[in-house]
Coordinates of C-alpha atoms and ligand atoms in Angstrom, one line a residue:
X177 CA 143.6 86.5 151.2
X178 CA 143.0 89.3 149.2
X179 CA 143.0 92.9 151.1
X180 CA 140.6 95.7 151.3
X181 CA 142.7 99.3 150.4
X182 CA 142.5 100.4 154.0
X183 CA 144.5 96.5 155.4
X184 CA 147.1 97.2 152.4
X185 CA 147.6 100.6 153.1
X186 CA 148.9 99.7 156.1
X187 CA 150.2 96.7 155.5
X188 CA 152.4 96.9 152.3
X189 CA 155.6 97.5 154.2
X190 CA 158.4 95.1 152.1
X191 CA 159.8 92.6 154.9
X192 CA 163.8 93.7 154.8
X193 CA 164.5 92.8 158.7
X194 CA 163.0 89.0 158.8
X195 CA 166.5 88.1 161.2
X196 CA 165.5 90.7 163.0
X197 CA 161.9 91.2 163.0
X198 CA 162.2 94.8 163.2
X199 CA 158.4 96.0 163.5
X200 CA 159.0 99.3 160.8
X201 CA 161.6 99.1 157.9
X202 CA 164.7 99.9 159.3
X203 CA 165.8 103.2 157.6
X204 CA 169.3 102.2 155.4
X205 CA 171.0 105.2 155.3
X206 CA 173.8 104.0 153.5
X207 CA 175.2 105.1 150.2
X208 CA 176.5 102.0 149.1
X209 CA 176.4 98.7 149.7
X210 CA 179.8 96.1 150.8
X211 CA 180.7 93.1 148.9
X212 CA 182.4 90.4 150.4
X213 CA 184.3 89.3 147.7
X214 CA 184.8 89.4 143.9
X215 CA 182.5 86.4 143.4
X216 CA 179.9 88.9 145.7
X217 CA 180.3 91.7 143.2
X218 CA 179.6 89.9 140.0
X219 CA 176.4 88.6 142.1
X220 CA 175.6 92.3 141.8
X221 CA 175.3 92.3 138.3
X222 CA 174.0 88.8 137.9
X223 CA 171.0 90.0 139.4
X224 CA 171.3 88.0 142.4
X225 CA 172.3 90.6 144.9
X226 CA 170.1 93.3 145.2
X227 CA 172.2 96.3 146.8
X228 CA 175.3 97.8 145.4
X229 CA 174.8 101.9 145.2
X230 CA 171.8 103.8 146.8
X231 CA 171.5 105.8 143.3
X232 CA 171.3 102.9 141.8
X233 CA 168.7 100.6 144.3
X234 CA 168.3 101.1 148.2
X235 CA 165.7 99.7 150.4
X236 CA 163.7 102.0 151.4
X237 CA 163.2 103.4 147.9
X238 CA 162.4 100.4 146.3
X239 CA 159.8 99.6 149.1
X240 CA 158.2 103.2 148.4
X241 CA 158.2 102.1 144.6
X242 CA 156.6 98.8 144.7
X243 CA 154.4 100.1 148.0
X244 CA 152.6 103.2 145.3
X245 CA 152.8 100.7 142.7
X246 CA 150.5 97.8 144.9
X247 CA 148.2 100.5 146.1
X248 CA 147.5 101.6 142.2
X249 CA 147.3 97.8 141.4
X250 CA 150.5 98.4 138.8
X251 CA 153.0 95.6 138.7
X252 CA 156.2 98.0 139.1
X253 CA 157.0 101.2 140.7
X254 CA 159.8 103.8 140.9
X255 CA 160.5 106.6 143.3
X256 CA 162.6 109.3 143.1
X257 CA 163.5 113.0 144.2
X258 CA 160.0 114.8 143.5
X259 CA 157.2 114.9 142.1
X260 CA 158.0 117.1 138.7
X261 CA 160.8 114.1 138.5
X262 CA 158.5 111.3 138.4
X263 CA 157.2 112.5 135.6
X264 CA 160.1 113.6 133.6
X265 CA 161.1 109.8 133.8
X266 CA 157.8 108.5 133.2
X267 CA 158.0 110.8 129.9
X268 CA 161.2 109.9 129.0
X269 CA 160.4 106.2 129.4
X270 CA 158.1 106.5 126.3
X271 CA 159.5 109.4 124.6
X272 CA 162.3 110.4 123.0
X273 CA 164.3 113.2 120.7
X274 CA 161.7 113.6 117.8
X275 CA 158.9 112.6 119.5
X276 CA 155.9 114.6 120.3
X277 CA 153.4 114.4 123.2
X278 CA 149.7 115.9 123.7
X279 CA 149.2 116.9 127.0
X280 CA 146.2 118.8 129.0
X281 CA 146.6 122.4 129.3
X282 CA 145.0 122.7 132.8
X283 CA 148.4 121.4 134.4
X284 CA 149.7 121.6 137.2
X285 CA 152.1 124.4 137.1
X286 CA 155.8 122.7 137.5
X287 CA 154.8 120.4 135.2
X288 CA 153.6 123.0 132.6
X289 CA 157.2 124.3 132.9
X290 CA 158.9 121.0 132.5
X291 CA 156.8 120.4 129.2
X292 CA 157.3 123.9 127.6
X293 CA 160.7 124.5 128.7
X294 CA 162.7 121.4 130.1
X295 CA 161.8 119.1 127.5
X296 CA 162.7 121.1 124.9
X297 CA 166.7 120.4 125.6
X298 CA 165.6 116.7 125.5
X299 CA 163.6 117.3 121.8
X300 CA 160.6 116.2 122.5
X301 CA 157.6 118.4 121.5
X302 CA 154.2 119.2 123.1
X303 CA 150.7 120.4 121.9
X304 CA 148.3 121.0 124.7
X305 CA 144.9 120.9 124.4
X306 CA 141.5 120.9 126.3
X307 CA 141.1 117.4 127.6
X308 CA 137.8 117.9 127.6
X309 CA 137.4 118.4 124.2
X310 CA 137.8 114.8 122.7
X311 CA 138.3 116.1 119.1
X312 CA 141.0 118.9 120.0
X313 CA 142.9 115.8 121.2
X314 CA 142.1 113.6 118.1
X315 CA 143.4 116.9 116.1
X316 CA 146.6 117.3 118.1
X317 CA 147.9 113.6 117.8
X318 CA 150.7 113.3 114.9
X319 CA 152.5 110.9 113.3
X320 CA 155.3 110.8 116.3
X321 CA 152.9 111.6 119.1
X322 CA 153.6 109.3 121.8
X323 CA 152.2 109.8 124.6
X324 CA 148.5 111.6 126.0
X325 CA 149.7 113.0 129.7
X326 CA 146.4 114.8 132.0
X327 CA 145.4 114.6 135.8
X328 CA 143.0 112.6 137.1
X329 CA 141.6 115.6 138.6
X330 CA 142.7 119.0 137.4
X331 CA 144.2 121.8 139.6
X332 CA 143.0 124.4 140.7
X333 CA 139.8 123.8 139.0
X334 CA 138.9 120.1 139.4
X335 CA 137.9 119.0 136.3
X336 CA 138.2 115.4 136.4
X337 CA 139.6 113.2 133.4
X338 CA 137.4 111.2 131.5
X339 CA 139.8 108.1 131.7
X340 CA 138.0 105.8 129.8
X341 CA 137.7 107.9 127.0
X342 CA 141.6 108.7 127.1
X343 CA 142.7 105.1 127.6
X344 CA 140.7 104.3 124.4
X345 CA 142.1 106.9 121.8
X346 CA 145.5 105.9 123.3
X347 CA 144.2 102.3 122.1
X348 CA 143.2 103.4 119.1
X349 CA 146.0 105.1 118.0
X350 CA 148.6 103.0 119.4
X351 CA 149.8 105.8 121.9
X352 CA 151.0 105.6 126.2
X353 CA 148.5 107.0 128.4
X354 CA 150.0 108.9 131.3
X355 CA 147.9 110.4 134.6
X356 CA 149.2 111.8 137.4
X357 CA 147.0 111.1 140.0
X358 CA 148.0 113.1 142.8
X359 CA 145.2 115.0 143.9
X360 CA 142.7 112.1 143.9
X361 CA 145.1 109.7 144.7
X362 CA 144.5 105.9 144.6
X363 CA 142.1 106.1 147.7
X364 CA 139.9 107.7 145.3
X365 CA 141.0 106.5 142.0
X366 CA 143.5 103.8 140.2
X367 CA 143.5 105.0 136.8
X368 CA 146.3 101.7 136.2
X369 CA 143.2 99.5 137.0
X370 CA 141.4 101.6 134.0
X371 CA 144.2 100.7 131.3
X372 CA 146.3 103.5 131.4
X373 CA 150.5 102.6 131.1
X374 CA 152.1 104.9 133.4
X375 CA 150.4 106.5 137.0
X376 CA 152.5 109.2 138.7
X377 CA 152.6 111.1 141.7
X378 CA 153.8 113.7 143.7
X379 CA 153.9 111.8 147.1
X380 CA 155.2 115.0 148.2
X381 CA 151.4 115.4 148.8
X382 CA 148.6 112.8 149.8
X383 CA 151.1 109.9 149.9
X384 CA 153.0 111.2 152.0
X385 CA 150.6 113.8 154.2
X386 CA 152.3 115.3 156.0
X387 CA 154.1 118.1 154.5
X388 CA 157.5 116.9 155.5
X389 CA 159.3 115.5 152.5
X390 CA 159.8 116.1 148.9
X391 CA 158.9 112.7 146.8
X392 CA 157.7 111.4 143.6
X393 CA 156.5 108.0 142.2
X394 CA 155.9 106.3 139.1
X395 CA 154.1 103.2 138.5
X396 CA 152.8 100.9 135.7
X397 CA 154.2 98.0 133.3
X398 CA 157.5 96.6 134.1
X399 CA 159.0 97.4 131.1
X400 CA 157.9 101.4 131.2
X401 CA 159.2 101.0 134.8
X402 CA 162.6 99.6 133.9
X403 CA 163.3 102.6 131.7
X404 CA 161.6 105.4 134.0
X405 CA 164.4 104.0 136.9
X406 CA 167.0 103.8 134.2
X407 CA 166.3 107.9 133.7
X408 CA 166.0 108.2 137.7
X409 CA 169.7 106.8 138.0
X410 CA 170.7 108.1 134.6
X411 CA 170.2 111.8 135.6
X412 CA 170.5 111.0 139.1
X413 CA 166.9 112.4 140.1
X414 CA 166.8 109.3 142.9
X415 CA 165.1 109.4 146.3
X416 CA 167.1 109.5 149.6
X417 CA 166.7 106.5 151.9
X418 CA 165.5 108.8 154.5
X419 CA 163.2 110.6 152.3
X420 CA 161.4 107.4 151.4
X421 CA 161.1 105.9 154.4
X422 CA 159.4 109.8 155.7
X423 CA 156.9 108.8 152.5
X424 CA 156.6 105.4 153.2
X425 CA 155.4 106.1 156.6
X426 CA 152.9 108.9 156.1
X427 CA 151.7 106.4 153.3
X428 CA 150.1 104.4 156.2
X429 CA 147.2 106.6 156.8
X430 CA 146.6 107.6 153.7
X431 CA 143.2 105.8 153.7
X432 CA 142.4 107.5 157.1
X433 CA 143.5 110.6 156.1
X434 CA 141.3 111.1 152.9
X435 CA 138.5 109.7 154.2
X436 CA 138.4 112.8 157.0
X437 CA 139.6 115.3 154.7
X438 CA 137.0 114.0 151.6
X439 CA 134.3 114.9 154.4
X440 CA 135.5 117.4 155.8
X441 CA 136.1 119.3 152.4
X442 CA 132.2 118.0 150.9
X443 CA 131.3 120.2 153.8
X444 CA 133.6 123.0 153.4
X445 CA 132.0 123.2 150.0
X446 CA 128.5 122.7 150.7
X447 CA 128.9 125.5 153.8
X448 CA 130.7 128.1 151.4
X449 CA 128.8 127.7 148.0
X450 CA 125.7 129.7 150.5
X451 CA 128.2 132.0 151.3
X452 CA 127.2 135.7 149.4
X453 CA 131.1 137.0 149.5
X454 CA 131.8 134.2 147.1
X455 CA 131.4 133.9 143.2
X456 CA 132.1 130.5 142.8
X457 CA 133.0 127.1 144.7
X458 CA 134.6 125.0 142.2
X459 CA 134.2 121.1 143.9
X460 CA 133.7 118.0 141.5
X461 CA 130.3 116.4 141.7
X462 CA 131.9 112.9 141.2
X463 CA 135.1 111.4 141.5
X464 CA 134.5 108.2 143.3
X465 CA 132.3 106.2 145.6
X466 CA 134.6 106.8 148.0
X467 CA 134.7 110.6 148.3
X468 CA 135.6 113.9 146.0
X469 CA 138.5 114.9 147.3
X470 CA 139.9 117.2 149.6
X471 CA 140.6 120.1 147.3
X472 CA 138.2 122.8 147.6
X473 CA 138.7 125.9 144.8
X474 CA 137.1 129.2 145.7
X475 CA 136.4 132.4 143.7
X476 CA 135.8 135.4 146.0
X477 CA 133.7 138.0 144.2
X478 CA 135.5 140.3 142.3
X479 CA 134.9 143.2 144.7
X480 CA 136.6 141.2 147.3
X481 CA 139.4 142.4 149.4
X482 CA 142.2 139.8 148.9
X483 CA 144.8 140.9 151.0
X484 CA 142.3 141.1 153.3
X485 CA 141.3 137.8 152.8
X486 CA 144.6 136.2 153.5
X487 CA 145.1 138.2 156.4
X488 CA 142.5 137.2 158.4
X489 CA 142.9 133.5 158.2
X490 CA 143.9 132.6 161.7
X491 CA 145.4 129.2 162.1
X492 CA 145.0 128.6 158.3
X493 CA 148.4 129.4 156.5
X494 CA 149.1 130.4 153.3
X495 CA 151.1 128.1 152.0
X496 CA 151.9 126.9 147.8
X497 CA 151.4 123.3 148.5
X498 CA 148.4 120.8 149.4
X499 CA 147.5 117.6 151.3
X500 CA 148.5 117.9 154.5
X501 CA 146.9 117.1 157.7
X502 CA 146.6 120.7 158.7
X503 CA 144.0 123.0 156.6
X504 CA 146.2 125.1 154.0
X505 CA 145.2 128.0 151.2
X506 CA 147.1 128.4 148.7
X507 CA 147.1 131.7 146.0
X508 CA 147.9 130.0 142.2
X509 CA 148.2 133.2 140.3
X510 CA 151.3 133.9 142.6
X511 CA 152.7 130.8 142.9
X512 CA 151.7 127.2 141.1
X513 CA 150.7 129.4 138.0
X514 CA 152.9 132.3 138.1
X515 CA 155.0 130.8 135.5
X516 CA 152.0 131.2 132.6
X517 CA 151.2 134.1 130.6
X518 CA 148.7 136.5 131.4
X519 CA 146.9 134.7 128.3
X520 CA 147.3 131.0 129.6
X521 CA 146.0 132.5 132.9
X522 CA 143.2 133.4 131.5
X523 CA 142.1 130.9 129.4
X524 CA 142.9 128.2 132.3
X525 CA 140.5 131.0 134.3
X526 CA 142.8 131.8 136.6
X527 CA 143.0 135.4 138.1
X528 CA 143.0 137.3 141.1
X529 CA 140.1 136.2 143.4
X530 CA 141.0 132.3 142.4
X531 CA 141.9 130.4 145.9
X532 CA 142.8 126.8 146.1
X533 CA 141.7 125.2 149.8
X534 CA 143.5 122.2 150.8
X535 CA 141.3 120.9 153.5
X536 CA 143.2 118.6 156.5
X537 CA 142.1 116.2 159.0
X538 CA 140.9 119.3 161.4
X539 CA 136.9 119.4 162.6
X540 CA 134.5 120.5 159.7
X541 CA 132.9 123.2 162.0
X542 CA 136.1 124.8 162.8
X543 CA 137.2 125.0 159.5
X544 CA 134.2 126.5 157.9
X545 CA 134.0 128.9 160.4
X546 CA 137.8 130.2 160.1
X547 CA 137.0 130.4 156.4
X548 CA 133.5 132.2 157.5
X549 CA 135.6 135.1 159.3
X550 CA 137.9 135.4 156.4
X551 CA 135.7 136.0 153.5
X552 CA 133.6 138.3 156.0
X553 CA 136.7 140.8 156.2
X554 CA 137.3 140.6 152.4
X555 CA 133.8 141.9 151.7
Ligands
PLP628 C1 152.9 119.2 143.5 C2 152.5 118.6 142.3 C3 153.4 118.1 141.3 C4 154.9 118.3 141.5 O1 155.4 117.6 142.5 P1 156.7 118.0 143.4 O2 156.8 116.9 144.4 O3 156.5 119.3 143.9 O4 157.8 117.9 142.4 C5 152.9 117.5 140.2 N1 151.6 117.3 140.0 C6 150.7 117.8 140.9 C7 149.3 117.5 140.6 C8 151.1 118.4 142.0 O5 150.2 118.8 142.9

């Protein structure tokens, strides 16, 4: 029988403990793995045993691999320490010294840092462009260009990728695709399903949901996926068992969990786009059938009070993530973009009255009316 997202959301668990019949995964907090014998060993590396060294393979963090990888409909999956890891491996499984990538320059700030400055030691070169201008990216691609990296949906601004159009000039000119697809995540979107090679994540966020536990995944065709977790235990940017199973777990609800904060944030949006303290609500008008998201971006007018602002957001906390449960702001030209010059700043459009919401599972009402009694102190 074939499931519907919300039964294999829930569902998806790999079934370690069948002796047992343990209900959850057990958690195997272990950092290797005992061999009975020399025969035992060489198993290892036969392939016919699967444990030998949690850097190298543990339960739990092969179930969050394959677990992200069913949910985006990609054959293979591979977890590891964070999110800005994820895609380092997922880079450096296409990508090498002397190679060149074209990537969107709306990026999420770590991973504007790992392509300007981290990659650099590894020699591979950037050029980033406006993904939404199809030319620039025609322009930028060289002879050793290979791979096109964006986000489904963009941050702080939520411009969302045209994925057809990108998997096709990868097509065309014989170069990897690459989305990280965090903030719509596979509730919303499965860019795999659309033809691109490698999806990532920062399950750090939506997958996970709960704001507990530091993660990353990587998912697409098994041969990408057997060099990405050749990086992971290369450079040693693994998961912890424990970490993985915290992901795993929160992975359960996702499907619950942006369904309420989709609506709740549709509303946020609607309620504060009438609201005369602000200049702008920045809220995509489509990203699936299923719902836009639960990231709301807000420009205050530029007379605006911000300290005020952020001090008068009762239960809301600042905070410089997103996706949790509970309703969180966070302030990117102080912390996910404080890394960029002034000039990237500006022409991303980032500046001082730019606020990124990050709408949780809380009632609608409530939330628009904490927000209400902020902006109405910032005037
Ligand atoms: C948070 C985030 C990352 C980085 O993930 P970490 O888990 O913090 O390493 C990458 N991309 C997007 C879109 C993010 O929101």
């Amino acid at each position: 029988m074939t499931k519907s997202f919300h039964t294999e959301v829930v569902h998806n668990h790999i079934d370690q403990e069948k002796a047992l019949n343990s209900k959850s995964t057990p958690i195997y907090q272990t950092s290797a793995f005992a061999f009975r014998d020399l025969d035992h060993l060489e198993s290892y590396y036969a392939g016919q045993t699967p444990y030998s060294y949690s850097r190298e393979n543990n339960p739990n963090t092969d179930e969050l691999g394959r677990s992200v990888a069913a949910l985006e409909g990609a054959p293979a999956g591979v977890a590891s320490s964070s999110g800005i890891s994820a895609i380092m491996a997922g880079i450096l499984s296409v990508a090498e010294s002397g190679d060149h990538i074209v990537t969107a320059e709306d990026l999420y700030g770590g991973t504007h840092q790992l392509i300007t400055k981290e990659l650099a030691s590894f020699g591979i070169e950037y050029t980033m462009v406006s993904f939404a201008d199809e030319q620039a990216v025609k322009d930028a691609i060289q002879p050793n260009t290979k791979l096109l990296y964006s986000e489904s949906v963009s941050n702080p601004f939520l411009r969302v990728e045209n994925i057809e159009v990108l998997v096709e000039m990868g097509r065309e000119h014989g170069i990897r695709t690459m989305i990280d697809n965090t903030f719509a995540t596979p509730y919303l979107l499965q860019p795999y399903k659309q033809g691109v090679d490698l999806v990532v994540h920062s399950a750090t966020k939506y997958i996970g949901g709960h704001s507990d536990v530091t993660s990353g995944v990587v998912v697409g065709h098994e041969d990408l996926i057997a060099k990405a977790k050749r990086k992971v235990i290369g450079l040693g940017t693994n998961l912890s068992p424990f970490e993985a199973w915290l992901t795993q777990r929160g992975s359960k609800t996702l499907a619950l969990r942006m369904k309420q904060q989709s609506e709740n944030a549709e509303l946020v949006a609607r309620a504060l786009s009438e609201d005369s303290g602000i200049e702008r609500v920045f809220y995509p008008e489509k990203v699936s059938e299923r719902g836009k998201g639960a990231i709301v971006t807000i420009e205050l007018n530029h007379n605006a009070d911000v300290e005020a602002f952020f001090k008068s957001l009762g239960w809301i906390k600042l905070a410089p993530t997103l996706a949790g449960v509970e309703t969180t702001v966070s302030y990117p030209i102080r912390t996910s973009h404080r890394s960029l010059t002034e000039e990237e700043r500006k022409n991303i459009g980032i500046n001082d009255y730019v606020i990124r919401l990050s709408i949780g599972i809380e009632e609608a009402e409530d939330i628009i009316a904490q927000f209400r009694e902020a902006i109405q102190h910032s005037i």
